[in-house]
C-alpha cells in the first residue's frame, strides 16, 4: 500500500481510495517529529528559525526524492504508466512514497521502532546534515525568480485545512498563472509557504533547469 500511487488506486468506501495518500499524511508527521527531535539535540544553541530551516531541508521533496532513488523505491512504486509522458505529474511521487513507507512502519511497529529505523538506517547513513547546513535552498525565492523570468504571476494563498486536521496547521497553496502548483502545510505560516514553493518547483520542473 505504501508504494501504491493514487493514479492506480481503487475506490473502497465513502470516496476513499486504497492509495498511499493516508499513509503519506501520517508519515509526514512522524518523519517531521523524528527530524525535529534529532535537530533539537544536535544543535542545542540554535534558535527556532534555524531548526525549522534545517528540518525543511531534510524533509524537502528534493531530498526525499533523492533518498527514494538511492534506496531503490523508484523500482517499487505502482503508478499509471501514462504518467511517464507527463513529467510534471511525477514531481513528488518518490517523496510521497517515502513518507507513506514511514507511515506504514509506524502503524506496524510503533514510534520507537520507526524513530530508530529512520535514524540508523536512513538519516545517519544517507543524509549529510553538515552539507545541508551550508546549502542554500530558498525555494520561495527560486520560484519567484523563475516566475519573473518567465513573465508569470505568482501568489501564495492560505486555504482551509482538510476536515479533521488541526486548526493550528497552516495550509498554503502556491498559485502560478491561476494554476495551483503546490500545497504546503506546517504549524508556521512561513514554513508552509516554503513547502508550497518547493512543491511548486517540483511540479514545474524548475529543479532541472
GROMACS .gro file of N, CA and C in nm, residues 81-207:
model
  381
   81UNK      N    1   0.122   0.408  -1.587
   81UNK     CA    2   0.234   0.422  -1.682
   81UNK      C    3   0.219   0.545  -1.770
   82UNK      N    4   0.097   0.593  -1.787
   82UNK     CA    5   0.076   0.711  -1.872
   82UNK      C    6   0.139   0.836  -1.812
   83UNK      N    7   0.168   0.834  -1.681
   83UNK     CA    8   0.231   0.948  -1.616
   83UNK      C    9   0.371   0.973  -1.669
   84UNK      N   10   0.433   0.870  -1.727
   84UNK     CA   11   0.568   0.885  -1.781
   84UNK      C   12   0.571   0.991  -1.890
   85UNK      N   13   0.460   1.005  -1.960
   85UNK     CA   14   0.452   1.104  -2.069
   85UNK      C   15   0.427   1.244  -2.018
   86UNK      N   16   0.400   1.257  -1.887
   86UNK     CA   17   0.372   1.388  -1.828
   86UNK      C   18   0.460   1.409  -1.706
   87UNK      N   19   0.587   1.447  -1.726
   87UNK     CA   20   0.683   1.462  -1.616
   87UNK      C   21   0.634   1.550  -1.502
   88UNK      N   22   0.555   1.654  -1.532
   88UNK     CA   23   0.508   1.744  -1.427
   88UNK      C   24   0.424   1.671  -1.323
   89UNK      N   25   0.357   1.565  -1.366
   89UNK     CA   26   0.271   1.492  -1.274
   89UNK      C   27   0.350   1.397  -1.184
   90UNK      N   28   0.478   1.377  -1.214
   90UNK     CA   29   0.559   1.284  -1.136
   90UNK      C   30   0.632   1.353  -1.021
   91UNK      N   31   0.624   1.488  -1.017
   91UNK     CA   32   0.703   1.569  -0.925
   91UNK      C   33   0.738   1.511  -0.791
   92UNK      N   34   0.637   1.486  -0.706
   92UNK     CA   35   0.666   1.444  -0.569
   92UNK      C   36   0.636   1.297  -0.545
   93UNK      N   37   0.620   1.219  -0.652
   93UNK     CA   38   0.580   1.080  -0.639
   93UNK      C   39   0.673   1.000  -0.549
   94UNK      N   40   0.803   1.015  -0.566
   94UNK     CA   41   0.900   0.940  -0.487
   94UNK      C   42   0.900   0.983  -0.341
   95UNK      N   43   0.900   1.115  -0.319
   95UNK     CA   44   0.899   1.165  -0.183
   95UNK      C   45   0.772   1.127  -0.109
   96UNK      N   46   0.660   1.128  -0.180
   96UNK     CA   47   0.533   1.088  -0.120
   96UNK      C   48   0.538   0.941  -0.076
   97UNK      N   49   0.597   0.857  -0.161
   97UNK     CA   50   0.609   0.715  -0.128
   97UNK      C   51   0.699   0.694  -0.007
   98UNK      N   52   0.804   0.774   0.004
   98UNK     CA   53   0.894   0.765   0.119
   98UNK      C   54   0.816   0.792   0.247
   99UNK      N   55   0.737   0.900   0.247
   99UNK     CA   56   0.658   0.934   0.366
   99UNK      C   57   0.554   0.827   0.395
  100UNK      N   58   0.495   0.771   0.290
  100UNK     CA   59   0.396   0.665   0.309
  100UNK      C   60   0.458   0.543   0.374
  101UNK      N   61   0.581   0.511   0.335
  101UNK     CA   62   0.652   0.398   0.396
  101UNK      C   63   0.673   0.424   0.545
  102UNK      N   64   0.713   0.546   0.579
  102UNK     CA   65   0.731   0.582   0.720
  102UNK      C   66   0.600   0.563   0.796
  103UNK      N   67   0.490   0.605   0.735
  103UNK     CA   68   0.360   0.589   0.799
  103UNK      C   69   0.325   0.443   0.819
  104UNK      N   70   0.356   0.359   0.721
  104UNK     CA   71   0.327   0.216   0.730
  104UNK      C   72   0.410   0.149   0.840
  105UNK      N   73   0.538   0.185   0.847
  105UNK     CA   74   0.625   0.129   0.951
  105UNK      C   75   0.575   0.170   1.089
  106UNK      N   76   0.534   0.296   1.100
  106UNK     CA   77   0.482   0.346   1.229
  106UNK      C   78   0.359   0.268   1.273
  107UNK      N   79   0.265   0.244   1.182
  107UNK     CA   80   0.144   0.170   1.216
  107UNK      C   81   0.175   0.027   1.256
  108UNK      N   82   0.273  -0.032   1.190
  108UNK     CA   83   0.306  -0.172   1.214
  108UNK      C   84   0.395  -0.193   1.337
  109UNK      N   85   0.489  -0.100   1.359
  109UNK     CA   86   0.591  -0.122   1.463
  109UNK      C   87   0.589  -0.019   1.576
  110UNK      N   88   0.519   0.093   1.558
  110UNK     CA   89   0.516   0.194   1.662
  110UNK      C   90   0.623   0.301   1.646
  111UNK      N   91   0.613   0.405   1.730
  111UNK     CA   92   0.701   0.521   1.714
  111UNK      C   93   0.847   0.491   1.744
  112UNK      N   94   0.874   0.421   1.854
  112UNK     CA   95   1.013   0.396   1.894
  112UNK      C   96   1.090   0.322   1.785
  113UNK      N   97   1.030   0.216   1.731
  113UNK     CA   98   1.095   0.139   1.625
  113UNK      C   99   1.116   0.227   1.502
  114UNK      N  100   1.012   0.303   1.464
  114UNK     CA  101   1.021   0.388   1.345
  114UNK      C  102   1.130   0.493   1.361
  115UNK      N  103   1.139   0.550   1.479
  115UNK     CA  104   1.241   0.651   1.507
  115UNK      C  105   1.381   0.591   1.488
  116UNK      N  106   1.405   0.475   1.546
  116UNK     CA  107   1.536   0.412   1.534
  116UNK      C  108   1.564   0.369   1.390
  117UNK      N  109   1.461   0.323   1.322
  117UNK     CA  110   1.474   0.284   1.181
  117UNK      C  111   1.518   0.402   1.096
  118UNK      N  112   1.451   0.515   1.115
  118UNK     CA  113   1.484   0.635   1.038
  118UNK      C  114   1.624   0.686   1.068
  119UNK      N  115   1.658   0.690   1.196
  119UNK     CA  116   1.788   0.744   1.235
  119UNK      C  117   1.903   0.654   1.192
  120UNK      N  118   1.892   0.525   1.220
  120UNK     CA  119   2.005   0.434   1.196
  120UNK      C  120   2.014   0.382   1.053
  121UNK      N  121   1.900   0.368   0.985
  121UNK     CA  122   1.901   0.308   0.852
  121UNK      C  123   1.887   0.409   0.738
  122UNK      N  124   1.835   0.527   0.768
  122UNK     CA  125   1.809   0.624   0.663
  122UNK      C  126   1.890   0.753   0.682
  123UNK      N  127   1.862   0.824   0.790
  123UNK     CA  128   1.919   0.958   0.806
  123UNK      C  129   2.070   0.957   0.827
  124UNK      N  130   2.118   0.883   0.925
  124UNK     CA  131   2.262   0.885   0.954
  124UNK      C  132   2.348   0.834   0.838
  125UNK      N  133   2.310   0.725   0.771
  125UNK     CA  134   2.396   0.679   0.660
  125UNK      C  135   2.375   0.751   0.528
  126UNK      N  136   2.262   0.816   0.509
  126UNK     CA  137   2.231   0.871   0.377
  126UNK      C  138   2.208   1.022   0.371
  127UNK      N  139   2.198   1.088   0.486
  127UNK     CA  140   2.173   1.233   0.486
  127UNK      C  141   2.294   1.306   0.544
  128UNK      N  142   2.358   1.389   0.464
  128UNK     CA  143   2.473   1.467   0.509
  128UNK      C  144   2.423   1.598   0.569
  129UNK      N  145   2.398   1.597   0.698
  129UNK     CA  146   2.339   1.714   0.764
  129UNK      C  147   2.433   1.834   0.760
  130UNK      N  148   2.563   1.811   0.773
  130UNK     CA  149   2.658   1.922   0.771
  130UNK      C  150   2.658   1.993   0.636
  131UNK      N  151   2.645   1.916   0.528
  131UNK     CA  152   2.639   1.976   0.395
  131UNK      C  153   2.509   2.053   0.377
  132UNK      N  154   2.399   1.997   0.424
  132UNK     CA  155   2.271   2.065   0.415
  132UNK      C  156   2.272   2.196   0.492
  133UNK      N  157   2.347   2.199   0.601
  133UNK     CA  158   2.353   2.319   0.685
  133UNK      C  159   2.405   2.439   0.608
  134UNK      N  160   2.499   2.417   0.518
  134UNK     CA  161   2.559   2.528   0.443
  134UNK      C  162   2.503   2.540   0.302
  135UNK      N  163   2.401   2.459   0.271
  135UNK     CA  164   2.340   2.463   0.139
  135UNK      C  165   2.221   2.558   0.138
  136UNK      N  166   2.221   2.651   0.044
  136UNK     CA  167   2.110   2.744   0.033
  136UNK      C  168   1.998   2.681  -0.050
  137UNK      N  169   1.881   2.668   0.009
  137UNK     CA  170   1.767   2.610  -0.062
  137UNK      C  171   1.643   2.696  -0.038
  138UNK      N  172   1.648   2.819  -0.084
  138UNK     CA  173   1.534   2.908  -0.069
  138UNK      C  174   1.440   2.888  -0.187
  139UNK      N  175   1.351   2.790  -0.173
  139UNK     CA  176   1.262   2.754  -0.282
  139UNK      C  177   1.167   2.868  -0.318
  140UNK      N  178   1.125   2.944  -0.219
  140UNK     CA  179   1.032   3.053  -0.246
  140UNK      C  180   1.096   3.158  -0.337
  141UNK      N  181   1.220   3.196  -0.305
  141UNK     CA  182   1.291   3.293  -0.388
  141UNK      C  183   1.315   3.238  -0.528
  142UNK      N  184   1.350   3.110  -0.533
  142UNK     CA  185   1.377   3.047  -0.662
  142UNK      C  186   1.252   3.044  -0.750
  143UNK      N  187   1.137   3.015  -0.687
  143UNK     CA  188   1.011   3.011  -0.760
  143UNK      C  189   0.973   3.150  -0.810
  144UNK      N  190   0.987   3.249  -0.723
  144UNK     CA  191   0.953   3.387  -0.761
  144UNK      C  192   1.041   3.436  -0.875
  145UNK      N  193   1.172   3.406  -0.867
  145UNK     CA  194   1.264   3.446  -0.973
  145UNK      C  195   1.228   3.379  -1.106
  146UNK      N  196   1.192   3.250  -1.098
  146UNK     CA  197   1.154   3.177  -1.219
  146UNK      C  198   1.029   3.238  -1.281
  147UNK      N  199   0.932   3.274  -1.197
  147UNK     CA  200   0.808   3.334  -1.246
  147UNK      C  201   0.835   3.470  -1.310
  148UNK      N  202   0.921   3.549  -1.248
  148UNK     CA  203   0.955   3.679  -1.304
  148UNK      C  204   1.024   3.664  -1.438
  149UNK      N  205   1.116   3.568  -1.446
  149UNK     CA  206   1.191   3.544  -1.569
  149UNK      C  207   1.100   3.497  -1.683
  150UNK      N  208   0.994   3.423  -1.646
  150UNK     CA  209   0.903   3.368  -1.747
  150UNK      C  210   0.771   3.445  -1.758
  151UNK      N  211   0.770   3.567  -1.698
  151UNK     CA  212   0.652   3.654  -1.705
  151UNK      C  213   0.524   3.585  -1.658
  152UNK      N  214   0.532   3.521  -1.543
  152UNK     CA  215   0.417   3.453  -1.485
  152UNK      C  216   0.380   3.515  -1.351
  153UNK      N  217   0.251   3.515  -1.321
  153UNK     CA  218   0.202   3.567  -1.194
  153UNK      C  219   0.217   3.459  -1.087
  154UNK      N  220   0.261   3.500  -0.967
  154UNK     CA  221   0.279   3.405  -0.857
  154UNK      C  222   0.215   3.462  -0.731
  155UNK      N  223   0.144   3.377  -0.659
  155UNK     CA  224   0.086   3.420  -0.532
  155UNK      C  225   0.080   3.300  -0.437
  156UNK      N  226   0.078   3.329  -0.309
  156UNK     CA  227   0.066   3.225  -0.207
  156UNK      C  228  -0.065   3.249  -0.132
  157UNK      N  229  -0.155   3.154  -0.140
  157UNK     CA  230  -0.290   3.170  -0.087
  157UNK      C  231  -0.314   3.073   0.028
  158UNK      N  232  -0.355   3.126   0.141
  158UNK     CA  233  -0.389   3.039   0.254
  158UNK      C  234  -0.528   2.980   0.231
  159UNK      N  235  -0.541   2.849   0.249
  159UNK     CA  236  -0.668   2.780   0.225
  159UNK      C  237  -0.711   2.708   0.352
  160UNK      N  238  -0.835   2.662   0.352
  160UNK     CA  239  -0.887   2.589   0.468
  160UNK      C  240  -0.820   2.454   0.479
  161UNK      N  241  -0.802   2.407   0.601
  161UNK     CA  242  -0.744   2.276   0.623
  161UNK      C  243  -0.845   2.167   0.592
  162UNK      N  244  -0.798   2.048   0.552
  162UNK     CA  245  -0.890   1.936   0.529
  162UNK      C  246  -0.966   1.904   0.657
  163UNK      N  247  -1.086   1.852   0.641
  163UNK     CA  248  -1.168   1.818   0.758
  163UNK      C  249  -1.094   1.721   0.849
  164UNK      N  250  -1.094   1.751   0.976
  164UNK     CA  251  -1.029   1.664   1.073
  164UNK      C  252  -0.886   1.703   1.104
  165UNK      N  253  -0.828   1.795   1.027
  165UNK     CA  254  -0.690   1.838   1.051
  165UNK      C  255  -0.688   1.955   1.148
  166UNK      N  256  -0.585   1.963   1.230
  166UNK     CA  257  -0.574   2.066   1.333
  166UNK      C  258  -0.587   2.206   1.276
  167UNK      N  259  -0.665   2.290   1.345
  167UNK     CA  260  -0.680   2.429   1.303
  167UNK      C  261  -0.552   2.509   1.325
  168UNK      N  262  -0.459   2.453   1.403
  168UNK     CA  263  -0.333   2.521   1.427
  168UNK      C  264  -0.238   2.508   1.308
  169UNK      N  265  -0.272   2.418   1.217
  169UNK     CA  266  -0.191   2.395   1.098
  169UNK      C  267  -0.227   2.496   0.990
  170UNK      N  268  -0.126   2.554   0.926
  170UNK     CA  269  -0.148   2.645   0.814
  170UNK      C  270  -0.138   2.567   0.683
  171UNK      N  271  -0.233   2.589   0.594
  171UNK     CA  272  -0.231   2.529   0.461
  171UNK      C  273  -0.220   2.641   0.358
  172UNK      N  274  -0.115   2.637   0.276
  172UNK     CA  275  -0.089   2.743   0.179
  172UNK      C  276  -0.068   2.681   0.041
  173UNK      N  277  -0.128   2.742  -0.060
  173UNK     CA  278  -0.114   2.694  -0.197
  173UNK      C  279  -0.035   2.796  -0.279
  174UNK      N  280   0.064   2.747  -0.353
  174UNK     CA  281   0.138   2.832  -0.447
  174UNK      C  282   0.062   2.831  -0.579
  175UNK      N  283   0.019   2.949  -0.623
  175UNK     CA  284  -0.062   2.961  -0.745
  175UNK      C  285   0.020   3.035  -0.851
  176UNK      N  286   0.042   2.969  -0.965
  176UNK     CA  287   0.119   3.027  -1.075
  176UNK      C  288   0.028   3.042  -1.196
  177UNK      N  289   0.009   3.166  -1.239
  177UNK     CA  290  -0.081   3.196  -1.352
  177UNK      C  291  -0.218   3.130  -1.334
  178UNK      N  292  -0.269   3.136  -1.212
  178UNK     CA  293  -0.403   3.084  -1.184
  178UNK      C  294  -0.410   2.935  -1.159
  179UNK      N  295  -0.297   2.864  -1.171
  179UNK     CA  296  -0.296   2.719  -1.150
  179UNK      C  297  -0.232   2.685  -1.015
  180UNK      N  298  -0.299   2.599  -0.939
  180UNK     CA  299  -0.245   2.554  -0.811
  180UNK      C  300  -0.132   2.455  -0.837
  181UNK      N  301  -0.011   2.491  -0.800
  181UNK     CA  302   0.107   2.410  -0.834
  181UNK      C  303   0.171   2.341  -0.714
  182UNK      N  304   0.136   2.382  -0.594
  182UNK     CA  305   0.199   2.320  -0.478
  182UNK      C  306   0.127   2.356  -0.350
  183UNK      N  307   0.106   2.256  -0.264
  183UNK     CA  308   0.040   2.277  -0.135
  183UNK      C  309   0.140   2.252  -0.023
  184UNK      N  310   0.144   2.344   0.073
  184UNK     CA  311   0.232   2.327   0.189
  184UNK      C  312   0.154   2.337   0.318
  185UNK      N  313   0.186   2.251   0.415
  185UNK     CA  314   0.120   2.255   0.546
  185UNK      C  315   0.226   2.255   0.655
  186UNK      N  316   0.208   2.342   0.752
  186UNK     CA  317   0.300   2.348   0.865
  186UNK      C  318   0.235   2.429   0.976
  187UNK      N  319   0.290   2.418   1.096
  187UNK     CA  320   0.237   2.495   1.209
  187UNK      C  321   0.284   2.640   1.203
  188UNK      N  322   0.377   2.668   1.114
  188UNK     CA  323   0.428   2.803   1.092
  188UNK      C  324   0.391   2.844   0.950
  189UNK      N  325   0.328   2.962   0.934
  189UNK     CA  326   0.279   3.003   0.802
  189UNK      C  327   0.392   3.019   0.701
  190UNK      N  328   0.504   3.079   0.744
  190UNK     CA  329   0.617   3.097   0.652
  190UNK      C  330   0.673   2.963   0.607
  191UNK      N  331   0.678   2.867   0.699
  191UNK     CA  332   0.726   2.734   0.663
  191UNK      C  333   0.631   2.667   0.565
  192UNK      N  334   0.500   2.688   0.584
  192UNK     CA  335   0.401   2.632   0.492
  192UNK      C  336   0.420   2.690   0.352
  193UNK      N  337   0.452   2.820   0.345
  193UNK     CA  338   0.476   2.883   0.215
  193UNK      C  339   0.601   2.825   0.149
  194UNK      N  340   0.705   2.798   0.229
  194UNK     CA  341   0.827   2.740   0.174
  194UNK      C  342   0.801   2.601   0.118
  195UNK      N  343   0.721   2.523   0.191
  195UNK     CA  344   0.688   2.388   0.145
  195UNK      C  345   0.607   2.395   0.015
  196UNK      N  346   0.511   2.488   0.011
  196UNK     CA  347   0.430   2.506  -0.110
  196UNK      C  348   0.518   2.546  -0.228
  197UNK      N  349   0.614   2.635  -0.201
  197UNK     CA  350   0.706   2.680  -0.306
  197UNK      C  351   0.791   2.565  -0.357
  198UNK      N  352   0.839   2.483  -0.265
  198UNK     CA  353   0.922   2.369  -0.305
  198UNK      C  354   0.844   2.272  -0.393
  199UNK      N  355   0.720   2.244  -0.354
  199UNK     CA  356   0.639   2.150  -0.431
  199UNK      C  357   0.600   2.210  -0.566
  200UNK      N  358   0.586   2.342  -0.570
  200UNK     CA  359   0.560   2.408  -0.698
  200UNK      C  360   0.683   2.396  -0.788
  201UNK      N  361   0.802   2.409  -0.730
  201UNK     CA  362   0.926   2.393  -0.807
  201UNK      C  363   0.935   2.252  -0.864
  202UNK      N  364   0.894   2.152  -0.784
  202UNK     CA  365   0.891   2.013  -0.831
  202UNK      C  366   0.792   2.000  -0.946
  203UNK      N  367   0.672   2.053  -0.925
  203UNK     CA  368   0.565   2.042  -1.024
  203UNK      C  369   0.604   2.106  -1.157
  204UNK      N  370   0.670   2.220  -1.149
  204UNK     CA  371   0.709   2.295  -1.268
  204UNK      C  372   0.845   2.252  -1.324
  205UNK      N  373   0.908   2.154  -1.259
  205UNK     CA  374   1.038   2.101  -1.301
  205UNK      C  375   1.146   2.208  -1.300
  206UNK      N  376   1.138   2.302  -1.208
  206UNK     CA  377   1.236   2.409  -1.200
  206UNK      C  378   1.372   2.357  -1.156
  207UNK      N  379   1.374   2.248  -1.077
  207UNK     CA  380   1.500   2.191  -1.030
  207UNK      C  381   1.589   2.148  -1.145
   0.00000   0.00000   0.00000
